[in-house]
CSV table of C-alpha atoms in Angstrom, one decimal:
chain,number,residue,atom,x,y,z
A,1,MET,CA,109.1,-18.8,-60.8
A,2,SER,CA,111.7,-16.4,-59.5
A,3,THR,CA,113.8,-16.7,-56.4
A,4,ASP,CA,111.5,-14.2,-54.8
A,5,ASP,CA,108.9,-16.9,-54.6
A,6,VAL,CA,110.9,-18.8,-52.0
A,7,PRO,CA,108.9,-18.6,-48.7
A,8,GLN,CA,110.2,-16.0,-46.4
A,9,ALA,CA,109.3,-14.6,-43.0
A,10,PRO,CA,107.2,-11.4,-43.3
A,11,ASP,CA,108.6,-8.0,-42.5
A,12,PRO,CA,107.9,-7.4,-38.7
A,13,ARG,CA,107.3,-3.7,-39.5
A,14,SER,CA,104.1,-4.7,-41.3
A,15,GLU,CA,102.7,-6.1,-38.1
A,16,PRO,CA,99.8,-4.3,-36.4
A,17,THR,CA,100.4,-2.2,-33.3
A,18,GLY,CA,100.0,-4.1,-30.0
A,19,ALA,CA,101.4,-7.5,-29.0
A,20,PRO,CA,104.0,-7.8,-31.8
A,21,GLY,CA,107.2,-6.2,-30.7
A,22,SER,CA,106.1,-5.7,-27.1
A,23,PRO,CA,108.8,-7.2,-24.8
A,24,ASP,CA,107.8,-9.5,-22.1
A,25,ARG,CA,110.0,-8.2,-19.3
A,26,ARG,CA,109.0,-11.2,-17.1
A,27,GLY,CA,110.7,-13.4,-19.7
A,28,SER,CA,114.2,-13.5,-18.2
A,29,ARG,CA,115.8,-13.1,-14.9
A,30,SER,CA,118.8,-14.2,-12.9
A,31,SER,CA,119.0,-16.8,-10.2
A,32,ALA,CA,122.0,-18.4,-8.5
A,33,HIS,CA,123.2,-21.9,-7.8
A,34,ALA,CA,126.1,-22.3,-5.4
A,35,THR,CA,129.0,-24.5,-6.3
A,36,PRO,CA,130.4,-25.2,-2.8
A,37,SER,CA,133.8,-26.4,-3.9
A,38,ARG,CA,134.5,-23.2,-5.8
A,39,ARG,CA,132.0,-20.8,-4.3
A,40,VAL,CA,130.9,-19.7,-7.8
A,41,HIS,CA,127.3,-18.6,-8.3
A,42,LEU,CA,126.0,-20.0,-11.5
A,43,PRO,CA,123.5,-17.6,-13.1
A,44,ALA,CA,120.8,-19.7,-14.7
A,45,HIS,CA,119.1,-17.1,-16.9
A,46,LYS,CA,116.0,-18.5,-18.4
A,47,LEU,CA,114.3,-17.2,-21.5
A,48,ARG,CA,110.8,-17.5,-22.9
A,49,TRP,CA,110.4,-18.1,-26.6
A,50,GLY,CA,108.5,-14.8,-26.5
A,51,LEU,CA,111.8,-13.1,-25.5
A,52,LEU,CA,113.5,-14.7,-28.4
A,53,ALA,CA,110.9,-13.3,-30.7
A,54,VAL,CA,111.4,-9.9,-29.1
A,55,ALA,CA,114.9,-10.1,-30.3
A,56,ILE,CA,113.6,-11.0,-33.8
A,57,GLY,CA,111.1,-8.3,-33.8
A,58,ALA,CA,107.8,-9.8,-32.5
A,59,VAL,CA,106.6,-11.8,-29.5
A,60,VAL,CA,106.2,-15.5,-30.3
A,61,ALA,CA,102.6,-15.2,-29.3
A,62,ALA,CA,102.3,-13.2,-32.5
A,63,LEU,CA,104.7,-15.3,-34.5
A,64,VAL,CA,101.9,-17.5,-35.8
A,65,THR,CA,100.1,-14.4,-36.8
A,66,MET,CA,103.2,-13.3,-38.8
A,67,PHE,CA,103.0,-16.4,-40.9
A,68,PHE,CA,99.2,-16.1,-41.2
A,69,THR,CA,99.6,-12.7,-42.7
A,70,GLY,CA,101.9,-13.8,-45.5
A,71,PHE,CA,105.4,-14.3,-46.9
A,72,ARG,CA,107.5,-11.3,-47.8
A,73,SER,CA,107.8,-12.7,-51.3
A,74,SER,CA,105.5,-11.3,-54.0
A,75,ASN,CA,103.3,-14.4,-54.4
A,76,GLY,CA,104.1,-16.8,-51.5
A,77,LEU,CA,104.1,-20.5,-52.4
A,78,GLU,CA,103.1,-21.0,-56.0
A,79,ALA,CA,102.4,-24.2,-57.9
A,80,HIS,CA,104.8,-24.8,-60.8
A,81,ASP,CA,103.9,-23.6,-64.3
A,82,PRO,CA,102.5,-26.7,-66.2
A,83,GLY,CA,104.3,-25.7,-69.3
A,84,SER,CA,107.8,-26.0,-67.8
A,85,GLY,CA,108.2,-29.8,-68.2
A,86,PRO,CA,107.5,-33.1,-66.4
A,87,ALA,CA,108.3,-31.7,-62.9
A,88,GLY,CA,105.7,-28.9,-63.5
A,89,LYS,CA,103.1,-31.4,-64.7
A,90,ARG,CA,103.6,-33.5,-61.6
A,91,ALA,CA,103.4,-30.3,-59.5
A,92,VAL,CA,100.1,-29.2,-61.1
A,93,THR,CA,98.7,-32.7,-60.8
A,94,ALA,CA,99.5,-32.8,-57.1
A,95,PHE,CA,98.2,-29.3,-56.6
A,96,GLY,CA,95.1,-29.7,-58.6
A,97,SER,CA,94.0,-32.9,-56.8
A,98,ALA,CA,95.2,-32.1,-53.3
A,99,LYS,CA,92.4,-32.1,-50.7
A,100,SER,CA,92.0,-31.8,-47.0
A,101,GLY,CA,94.1,-34.4,-45.2
A,102,ASP,CA,96.7,-34.9,-48.0
A,103,CYS,CA,100.4,-34.3,-47.4
A,104,LEU,CA,102.7,-32.7,-50.0
A,105,SER,CA,106.4,-32.4,-50.4
A,106,TRP,CA,108.8,-30.7,-52.9
A,107,THR,CA,112.5,-30.8,-53.6
A,108,ASN,CA,112.9,-27.3,-54.9
A,109,ALA,CA,111.3,-24.3,-53.2
A,110,LYS,CA,111.9,-22.1,-56.2
A,111,THR,CA,109.9,-24.3,-58.6
A,112,LEU,CA,107.7,-26.0,-56.0
A,113,ASP,CA,107.7,-29.4,-57.7
A,114,LEU,CA,104.8,-30.7,-55.6
A,115,GLN,CA,104.3,-34.4,-54.9
A,116,LYS,CA,101.8,-36.2,-52.8
A,117,VAL,CA,103.3,-38.4,-50.1
A,118,ASN,CA,102.1,-40.6,-47.3
A,119,CYS,CA,101.5,-38.4,-44.2
A,120,ALA,CA,103.4,-40.9,-42.1
A,121,ASP,CA,106.5,-40.2,-44.1
A,122,GLU,CA,108.4,-36.9,-44.1
A,123,HIS,CA,106.6,-34.1,-45.8
A,124,LEU,CA,106.5,-30.3,-45.9
A,125,PHE,CA,102.8,-29.4,-46.1
A,126,GLU,CA,99.6,-30.9,-44.7
A,127,VAL,CA,96.5,-29.7,-46.6
A,128,THR,CA,93.7,-28.4,-44.3
A,129,ALA,CA,91.4,-27.1,-47.1
A,130,ASP,CA,91.1,-26.5,-50.8
A,131,ILE,CA,89.1,-23.3,-51.5
A,132,ASP,CA,87.8,-22.3,-54.9
A,133,LEU,CA,87.8,-18.5,-54.9
A,134,SER,CA,85.7,-18.3,-58.1
A,135,ARG,CA,82.7,-19.4,-56.1
A,136,TYR,CA,82.8,-16.1,-54.1
A,137,PRO,CA,80.6,-13.3,-55.4
A,138,GLY,CA,82.0,-10.3,-57.2
A,139,ARG,CA,84.4,-9.8,-60.0
A,140,GLU,CA,87.7,-9.9,-58.0
A,141,PHE,CA,88.2,-13.6,-58.8
A,142,GLY,CA,86.2,-13.8,-62.0
A,143,PRO,CA,87.5,-14.6,-65.6
A,144,GLY,CA,90.4,-12.3,-66.6
A,145,SER,CA,90.9,-10.9,-63.1
A,146,ARG,CA,94.3,-9.7,-62.0
A,147,PHE,CA,96.6,-12.0,-60.1
A,148,PRO,CA,96.4,-10.9,-56.5
A,149,ASP,CA,99.5,-9.2,-54.9
A,150,SER,CA,101.2,-10.4,-51.8
A,151,LEU,CA,99.1,-8.2,-49.5
A,152,ARG,CA,95.9,-9.7,-50.9
A,153,PHE,CA,97.2,-13.2,-50.6
A,154,SER,CA,98.0,-12.4,-47.0
A,155,GLU,CA,94.5,-11.3,-46.4
A,156,LEU,CA,93.1,-14.4,-48.1
A,157,ARG,CA,95.3,-16.6,-45.9
A,158,ASP,CA,93.9,-14.8,-42.9
A,159,GLU,CA,90.3,-15.1,-44.1
A,160,HIS,CA,90.4,-18.7,-45.1
A,161,CYS,CA,93.4,-20.6,-43.9
A,162,THR,CA,93.4,-19.7,-40.3
A,163,PRO,CA,89.8,-20.8,-39.6
A,164,ALA,CA,90.4,-23.8,-41.9
A,165,ALA,CA,93.4,-24.9,-39.7
A,166,ASN,CA,91.3,-24.6,-36.5
A,167,SER,CA,88.4,-26.4,-38.0
A,168,TYR,CA,90.7,-29.2,-39.3
A,169,LEU,CA,92.2,-29.7,-35.9
A,170,GLY,CA,89.0,-29.3,-34.0
A,171,GLY,CA,90.1,-26.0,-32.4
A,172,ARG,CA,93.4,-27.6,-31.1
A,173,LEU,CA,96.0,-25.5,-33.0
A,174,ASP,CA,98.7,-24.3,-30.6
A,175,PRO,CA,99.1,-20.6,-31.3
A,176,ARG,CA,102.7,-20.8,-29.9
A,177,GLY,CA,103.5,-24.2,-31.3
A,178,ARG,CA,105.8,-25.4,-33.9
A,179,PHE,CA,103.3,-25.6,-36.8
A,180,VAL,CA,102.2,-22.5,-38.7
A,181,VAL,CA,99.5,-21.9,-41.2
A,182,GLY,CA,100.5,-21.7,-44.8
A,183,MET,CA,98.9,-21.4,-48.2
A,184,ILE,CA,99.8,-22.5,-51.8
A,185,ASN,CA,98.3,-20.5,-54.6
A,186,PRO,CA,98.0,-21.7,-58.3
A,187,GLY,CA,100.7,-19.4,-59.5
A,188,GLU,CA,100.3,-16.6,-62.0
A,189,PRO,CA,100.3,-18.9,-65.1
A,190,GLY,CA,97.6,-21.1,-63.4
A,191,TRP,CA,95.6,-18.0,-62.5
A,192,ALA,CA,95.8,-16.8,-66.1
A,193,ASN,CA,94.4,-20.2,-67.2
A,194,GLY,CA,91.4,-19.8,-64.9
A,195,ASP,CA,92.6,-21.7,-61.7
A,196,ARG,CA,91.3,-19.9,-58.6
A,197,THR,CA,91.9,-22.6,-56.1
A,198,ILE,CA,94.1,-22.0,-53.0
A,199,ARG,CA,95.4,-24.8,-50.8
A,200,CYS,CA,95.5,-24.1,-47.1
A,201,GLY,CA,97.8,-26.1,-44.9
A,202,LEU,CA,100.1,-26.6,-41.9
A,203,GLN,CA,103.9,-26.6,-42.0
A,204,LEU,CA,107.1,-26.0,-40.1
A,205,VAL,CA,108.7,-22.7,-40.9
A,206,SER,CA,111.9,-21.3,-39.4
A,207,ALA,CA,112.3,-17.8,-38.0
A,208,THR,CA,113.9,-16.8,-41.3
A,209,GLY,CA,111.0,-18.1,-43.3
A,210,ASN,CA,112.6,-21.2,-44.6
A,211,ALA,CA,109.8,-23.7,-45.5
A,212,THR,CA,112.1,-26.7,-46.0
A,213,GLN,CA,111.8,-28.3,-42.5
A,214,PRO,CA,110.1,-31.7,-42.9
A,215,THR,CA,107.8,-33.4,-40.4
A,216,ALA,CA,106.4,-36.9,-40.2
A,217,GLY,CA,102.9,-37.8,-39.1
A,218,ARG,CA,99.7,-35.7,-39.0
A,219,VAL,CA,99.6,-32.6,-37.0
A,220,SER,CA,96.5,-33.9,-35.1
A,221,GLU,CA,98.6,-36.8,-33.9
A,222,SER,CA,101.8,-34.8,-33.2
A,223,ASP,CA,103.0,-33.0,-30.1
A,224,GLN,CA,102.8,-29.3,-31.2
A,225,SER,CA,105.3,-28.2,-28.5
A,226,ARG,CA,108.0,-25.9,-29.9
A,227,THR,CA,110.8,-28.3,-28.9
A,228,PHE,CA,113.8,-30.0,-30.5
A,229,GLU,CA,115.6,-33.2,-29.6
A,230,ALA,CA,118.6,-33.2,-27.2
A,231,GLY,CA,121.8,-32.5,-29.0
A,232,THR,CA,120.2,-30.2,-31.6
A,233,CYS,CA,122.0,-26.9,-32.2
A,234,ILE,CA,119.9,-23.9,-33.5
A,235,GLY,CA,121.4,-21.7,-36.1
A,236,ILE,CA,122.2,-18.0,-35.8
A,237,SER,CA,121.9,-15.0,-38.1
A,238,GLN,CA,122.8,-11.4,-37.1
A,239,SER,CA,123.0,-12.4,-33.4
A,240,LEU,CA,119.5,-14.0,-33.5
A,241,PRO,CA,118.4,-17.6,-33.5
A,242,THR,CA,117.0,-18.9,-36.7
A,243,ASN,CA,114.8,-21.7,-35.2
A,244,GLU,CA,116.4,-24.0,-37.7
A,245,PRO,CA,118.7,-27.0,-36.7
A,246,VAL,CA,122.3,-26.9,-37.9
A,247,ASP,CA,125.4,-29.0,-37.4
A,248,CYS,CA,126.8,-28.1,-34.0
A,249,ALA,CA,130.2,-27.7,-35.6
A,250,LYS,CA,128.8,-24.7,-37.5
A,251,PRO,CA,128.0,-21.3,-35.9
A,252,HIS,CA,124.8,-21.5,-33.8
A,253,ALA,CA,122.9,-19.6,-31.1
A,254,TYR,CA,122.3,-22.3,-28.6
A,255,GLU,CA,122.1,-26.1,-28.0
A,256,VAL,CA,119.3,-28.2,-26.7
A,257,MET,CA,120.2,-30.3,-23.6
A,258,SER,CA,116.9,-32.0,-22.9
A,259,ALA,CA,113.2,-32.0,-23.5
A,260,VAL,CA,111.1,-31.9,-20.3
A,261,ASP,CA,107.4,-33.0,-20.1
A,262,LEU,CA,105.7,-30.7,-17.7
A,263,GLY,CA,102.6,-32.9,-18.0
A,264,ALA,CA,104.3,-35.6,-16.1
A,265,HIS,CA,104.6,-33.3,-13.1
A,266,PHE,CA,101.7,-30.9,-13.3
A,267,THR,CA,98.1,-32.1,-13.7
A,268,GLY,CA,94.9,-30.2,-14.3
A,269,ALA,CA,95.0,-26.5,-15.2
A,270,ALA,CA,98.1,-24.9,-16.7
A,271,PRO,CA,100.8,-24.2,-14.0
A,272,ASP,CA,101.6,-20.5,-13.6
A,273,ASN,CA,105.0,-19.2,-14.7
A,274,ALA,CA,106.4,-19.2,-11.2
A,275,ASP,CA,105.7,-22.9,-10.7
A,276,GLN,CA,107.0,-23.6,-14.2
A,277,ASP,CA,110.2,-21.7,-13.4
A,278,LYS,CA,110.8,-23.5,-10.1
A,279,PHE,CA,110.4,-26.8,-11.8
A,280,MET,CA,112.4,-26.0,-14.9
A,281,GLN,CA,115.2,-24.5,-12.8
A,282,ASP,CA,115.8,-27.9,-11.1
A,283,GLU,CA,115.3,-29.8,-14.3
A,284,CYS,CA,117.6,-27.7,-16.4
A,285,SER,CA,120.3,-27.6,-13.7
A,286,ARG,CA,120.2,-31.4,-13.6
A,287,ALA,CA,120.2,-31.6,-17.4
A,288,ALA,CA,123.3,-29.4,-17.5
A,289,ASP,CA,125.1,-31.6,-15.0
A,290,GLU,CA,124.3,-34.7,-17.1
A,291,TYR,CA,124.7,-33.2,-20.5
A,292,LEU,CA,127.9,-31.2,-19.9
A,293,GLY,CA,129.5,-33.3,-17.2
A,294,GLY,CA,128.9,-31.0,-14.2
A,295,GLN,CA,128.5,-27.4,-13.3
A,296,ASP,CA,132.3,-26.8,-13.7
A,297,ALA,CA,132.0,-27.4,-17.4
A,298,LEU,CA,129.2,-24.9,-17.7
A,299,ILE,CA,131.1,-22.3,-15.7
A,300,ASN,CA,134.4,-22.8,-17.4
A,301,LYS,CA,132.8,-22.4,-20.8
A,302,THR,CA,131.0,-19.2,-19.6
A,303,LEU,CA,127.7,-20.6,-20.9
A,304,THR,CA,124.2,-20.1,-19.5
A,305,ILE,CA,121.2,-22.3,-19.1
A,306,PHE,CA,117.7,-21.1,-20.0
A,307,TRP,CA,114.2,-22.3,-20.9
A,308,ASP,CA,110.8,-21.2,-22.1
A,309,ASN,CA,107.4,-21.1,-20.5
A,310,LEU,CA,104.1,-22.6,-21.6
A,311,ASP,CA,101.0,-20.4,-21.7
A,312,THR,CA,97.5,-21.6,-21.0
A,313,ARG,CA,96.5,-21.8,-24.7
A,314,SER,CA,99.3,-24.2,-25.5
A,315,TRP,CA,98.6,-26.2,-22.3
A,316,LEU,CA,94.9,-26.7,-23.2
A,317,VAL,CA,95.7,-28.1,-26.6
A,318,GLY,CA,98.2,-30.6,-25.2
A,319,SER,CA,101.6,-28.9,-25.6
A,320,HIS,CA,103.3,-29.8,-22.4
A,321,ARG,CA,107.0,-30.0,-23.4
A,322,LEU,CA,109.8,-27.5,-23.0
A,323,ASN,CA,113.5,-27.6,-23.8
A,324,CYS,CA,116.4,-26.9,-21.5
A,325,LEU,CA,118.9,-24.9,-23.6
A,326,VAL,CA,122.5,-23.7,-23.2
A,327,GLY,CA,124.0,-20.7,-24.9
A,328,LYS,CA,125.4,-17.2,-24.1
A,329,GLY,CA,123.7,-13.9,-24.4
A,330,THR,CA,125.0,-10.5,-25.4
A,331,GLN,CA,123.5,-7.1,-25.2
A,332,ASP,CA,122.1,-7.4,-28.7
A,333,GLY,CA,121.1,-11.1,-28.8
A,334,PHE,CA,123.2,-14.2,-28.7
A,335,SER,CA,126.9,-14.9,-29.0
A,336,THR,CA,127.9,-17.2,-31.9
A,337,ILE,CA,129.0,-20.6,-30.6
A,338,THR,CA,131.0,-23.0,-32.7
A,339,GLY,CA,131.3,-26.6,-31.5
A,340,SER,CA,129.0,-28.7,-29.2
A,341,ALA,CA,128.8,-27.5,-25.5
A,342,ARG,CA,129.8,-31.1,-24.6
A,343,GLY,CA,133.3,-30.5,-26.1
A,344,ASP,CA,135.6,-27.6,-26.9
A,345,VAL,CA,133.7,-24.5,-28.0
A,346,LEU,CA,134.5,-21.1,-29.5
A,347,ILE,CA,132.4,-18.1,-28.5
A,348,ASP,CA,132.4,-15.4,-31.1
A,349,GLY,CA,135.5,-17.0,-32.5
A,350,GLN,CA,137.5,-17.1,-29.3
A,351,ALA,CA,138.1,-19.8,-26.7
A,352,PRO,CA,136.1,-19.0,-23.5
A,353,VAL,CA,138.1,-17.7,-20.5
A,354,PRO,CA,137.1,-19.4,-17.3
A,355,PRO,CA,136.2,-17.2,-14.4
A,356,PRO,CA,138.3,-17.0,-11.2
A,357,ASN,CA,138.1,-19.9,-8.9
A,358,SER,CA,136.4,-17.8,-6.2
A,359,GLY,CA,134.1,-14.9,-6.1
A,360,ARG,CA,131.1,-14.3,-8.3
A,361,SER,CA,130.7,-15.2,-11.9
A,362,THR,CA,128.3,-13.0,-13.9
A,363,PRO,CA,128.2,-14.0,-17.6
A,364,SER,CA,126.5,-11.7,-20.0
A,365,PRO,CA,122.7,-12.0,-19.6
A,366,LEU,CA,120.5,-13.3,-22.3
A,367,PRO,CA,118.4,-10.7,-24.3
A,368,GLY,CA,116.0,-8.7,-22.1
A,369,ALA,CA,117.4,-10.0,-18.8
A,370,PRO,CA,117.4,-7.5,-15.9
A,371,PRO,CA,120.7,-6.7,-14.1
A,372,PRO,CA,121.9,-9.5,-11.8
A,373,ARG,CA,121.1,-9.0,-8.2
């Protein structure tokens, strides 16, 4: 298997016209908190995950669809060639016997040396269905048929794996959650040997398409909220967040200050965005005080707090958590931050310059934010 077989995010340009790429202009706005001792207004720009996806090239409401429609690699995830040694034999054994409810892991995304593991332990793929394409009528999947190209595998993932995931979870897959639908095919050598089985599953994938983020526990028993633990820093690539944790000492887009459970405050139907914003404004301001040591630290480091919103679909399947985040926006995306916001930081390689002790401080807004008022 070549390096092209490593899972990658699809090309946003291949997305259908409509929601993908349509900016949610409600996603970010400025508000002010007064700091009486210094009379500095602290802009607390907040940002939906949808707005992050706009910067990446598609709204997050369509991010799951991106992964449904396939990897940019030629074949997506392939089982290892059985003729390549013990690792390959183990991979084919795991692939050939994997069924709905099994959890798989691998150590090398290039060779995909599959192993079955206990779902309570860390794993990379939870199988939702195994589908034998040879049972379908027609000659497309018959003996001697051509190995499908990436577009056809994308269509097969759409046709079979999306409904399989929803059926597997009883209709409770969060379309904006942290799990996405994936598929493992038998690989070209396996196809040539007559294997027509595909394995559908659920996995964590970063915005860059990296399928090496482990999870523990079954998806049905997990909180699907797209959140990270406090203290996590999220990587950056070309001014955009990667959705992949990195060491805070390395360049990153933003840092997680806290995780907030809106379900502890709101009951019944999903709260509207205005109510979420009001609640999160207070929660994230309080989180910034506790996490950074007070508003002065945030102001002096010229950083900004922001957060996401939950939509009704996520709320109904039980995703009620949001992160309070800290970072710094630019006109094109995010500044590169090095070092934890709790200590000394560099912003785009330079030490931050604190604003004057009086007057109005207006850090660069996050992507898509309207002009300060």
